[in-house]
Amino acid sequence: MFPEEIRAGSLAATDTYFEAFEAGDMAGMAAVLAADVVHVLAMSFDGGVEPAVVLTGKDEVLGFFAGLLRQVSRRVLADRRVTAGADGDVVFVEAVGDAVLAGSGTSYKNVYVFKFECADGQVRRLTEYSNPVAAHKTLNIPLG
């Protein structure tokens, strides 16, 4: 397979993932996740370098997002800026998150950088970086 074909598959998986997430379509998200996918929420709430959460396997990742989708009534990842690596298997996406919490109607905005590592048109690893202070202020997650 040529790098252009690999890149096209990785970009398609990334686009499908985001469209499904925004629509609350768990089946759409599942379709592009590898069975052994790893999703890392790399932000730290204590100032350390260890990630806040590491989810392993499609079931665990989808379980996490099922809970998240119940808590958030609107999910938009706007101003997406996409960069694919030279080999095509790594895609970086910068975006501005604009969400509304279902129970309270509270607006939650954050900035994100996602690193997708793909193979055969599926996401094998997803590392998510965001601003922990924004999460703290809206979601009452303790810092420090």
C-alpha positions as semicolon CSV with decimal commas, in nm:
position;residue;x (nm);y (nm);z (nm)
1;M;0,000;0,000;0,000
2;F;0,127;0,348;-0,089
3;P;0,151;0,630;0,166
4;E;-0,128;0,817;-0,018
5;E;-0,363;0,522;0,033
6;I;-0,262;0,487;0,397
7;R;-0,314;0,861;0,449
8;A;-0,659;0,848;0,285
9;G;-0,764;0,560;0,513
10;S;-0,635;0,736;0,823
11;L;-0,804;1,064;0,733
12;A;-1,131;0,883;0,660
13;A;-1,116;0,702;0,998
14;T;-1,049;1,032;1,176
15;D;-1,335;1,211;0,999
16;T;-1,576;0,923;1,065
17;Y;-1,477;0,916;1,433
18;F;-1,545;1,289;1,482
19;E;-1,870;1,290;1,284
20;A;-1,997;0,991;1,483
21;F;-1,892;1,148;1,815
22;E;-2,070;1,475;1,739
23;A;-2,383;1,283;1,632
24;G;-2,373;1,056;1,938
25;D;-2,342;0,757;1,704
26;M;-2,168;0,484;1,905
27;A;-2,188;0,235;1,616
28;G;-2,014;0,485;1,388
29;M;-1,737;0,534;1,642
30;A;-1,704;0,158;1,692
31;A;-1,671;0,102;1,317
32;V;-1,336;0,282;1,303
33;L;-1,185;0,164;1,633
34;A;-0,951;-0,135;1,633
35;A;-1,042;-0,409;1,881
36;D;-0,729;-0,334;2,084
37;V;-0,753;0,047;2,060
38;V;-0,596;0,256;2,334
39;H;-0,735;0,601;2,416
40;V;-0,519;0,820;2,639
41;L;-0,647;1,139;2,802
42;A;-0,304;1,291;2,844
43;M;-0,397;1,594;3,053
44;S;-0,289;1,587;3,413
45;F;-0,493;1,735;3,697
46;D;-0,206;1,719;3,946
47;G;0,066;1,886;3,738
48;G;0,244;1,557;3,669
49;V;0,332;1,396;3,340
50;E;0,119;1,084;3,383
51;P;-0,206;1,081;3,184
52;A;-0,535;1,131;3,364
53;V;-0,697;0,826;3,202
54;V;-0,586;0,533;2,984
55;L;-0,865;0,330;2,824
56;T;-0,769;-0,005;2,671
57;G;-0,975;-0,202;2,422
58;K;-1,281;-0,110;2,218
59;D;-1,527;-0,207;2,492
60;E;-1,362;0,014;2,753
61;V;-1,329;0,309;2,515
62;L;-1,690;0,282;2,401
63;G;-1,810;0,238;2,760
64;F;-1,637;0,561;2,858
65;F;-1,791;0,748;2,566
66;A;-2,138;0,603;2,627
67;G;-2,127;0,766;2,971
68;L;-1,993;1,089;2,827
69;L;-2,263;1,104;2,560
70;R;-2,531;1,073;2,830
71;Q;-2,380;1,369;3,018
72;V;-2,334;1,601;2,721
73;S;-2,634;1,709;2,514
74;R;-2,436;1,889;2,243
75;R;-2,088;1,812;2,116
76;V;-1,911;2,015;1,850
77;L;-1,543;2,005;1,762
78;A;-1,506;2,322;1,556
79;D;-1,221;2,483;1,366
80;R;-1,058;2,147;1,298
81;R;-0,708;2,172;1,159
82;V;-0,587;1,838;1,032
83;T;-0,226;1,736;0,965
84;A;-0,129;1,391;0,839
85;G;0,220;1,253;0,887
86;A;0,441;1,169;0,590
87;D;0,372;0,794;0,616
88;G;-0,001;0,861;0,649
89;D;-0,062;0,648;0,957
90;V;-0,053;0,938;1,206
91;V;-0,305;1,223;1,198
92;F;-0,305;1,526;1,426
93;V;-0,623;1,728;1,473
94;E;-0,647;2,061;1,654
95;A;-1,002;2,164;1,745
96;V;-1,211;2,385;1,969
97;G;-1,463;2,189;2,173
98;D;-1,802;2,345;2,231
99;A;-2,033;2,128;2,443
100;V;-2,338;2,164;2,664
101;L;-2,380;1,959;2,981
102;A;-2,714;1,774;2,968
103;G;-2,822;1,812;3,331
104;S;-2,753;2,181;3,377
105;G;-2,728;2,335;3,031
106;T;-2,382;2,462;3,127
107;S;-2,152;2,549;2,838
108;Y;-1,818;2,367;2,831
109;K;-1,548;2,493;2,598
110;N;-1,198;2,358;2,568
111;V;-0,912;2,337;2,319
112;Y;-0,791;1,998;2,200
113;V;-0,511;1,831;2,013
114;F;-0,575;1,471;1,910
115;K;-0,309;1,232;1,785
116;F;-0,460;0,942;1,590
117;E;-0,237;0,643;1,516
118;C;-0,408;0,436;1,249
119;A;-0,358;0,111;1,059
120;D;-0,574;-0,041;0,787
121;G;-0,827;0,242;0,814
122;Q;-0,883;0,192;1,187
123;V;-0,777;0,391;1,492
124;R;-0,525;0,190;1,695
125;R;-0,431;0,459;1,945
126;L;-0,580;0,798;2,021
127;T;-0,405;1,046;2,248
128;E;-0,611;1,346;2,354
129;Y;-0,464;1,667;2,494
130;S;-0,683;1,941;2,642
131;N;-0,674;2,222;2,893
132;P;-0,725;2,077;3,244
133;V;-0,811;2,418;3,389
134;A;-1,115;2,450;3,159
135;A;-1,223;2,098;3,259
136;H;-1,172;2,186;3,627
137;K;-1,380;2,503;3,609
138;T;-1,678;2,345;3,431
139;L;-1,669;1,986;3,555
140;N;-1,543;2,055;3,911
141;I;-1,250;1,817;3,870
142;P;-0,998;1,895;4,147
143;L;-0,661;2,037;4,044
144;G;-0,341;1,988;4,235
